[in-house]
Amino acid sequence: MAGMRVIAVTGSNGSGKDVLAEHLARRCDTPVFSLGDAVREIAEEEGVDRTRENL
């Protein structure tokens, strides 16, 4: 993992996090990992309603 770079993008709803992350991914030729997507996937697997309150 030497030389591995992690860039974290945080912000409020609708602040453009996804747009920035996709731009950086293209520019740096690196994948995007969305914590929100991972949480929603786990919630679905566990049968938890995917509401804002639950997630």
Coordinates of C-alpha atoms in Angstrom, one line a residue, residues 34-46 48-51 55:
S34 CA -18.9 6.2 -1.1
L35 CA -19.5 5.5 2.5
G36 CA -23.2 6.4 2.1
D37 CA -23.5 3.8 -0.7
A38 CA -21.9 1.2 1.6
V39 CA -24.2 2.0 4.5
R40 CA -27.3 1.8 2.3
E41 CA -26.2 -1.6 0.9
I42 CA -25.7 -3.0 4.4
A43 CA -29.0 -1.6 5.5
E44 CA -30.7 -3.3 2.6
E45 CA -29.0 -6.6 3.4
E46 CA -30.1 -6.3 7.0
V48 CA -33.5 -1.9 7.6
D49 CA -35.7 0.8 6.1
R50 CA -33.4 3.2 4.3
T51 CA -34.7 6.4 5.9
L55 CA -29.1 5.7 8.2

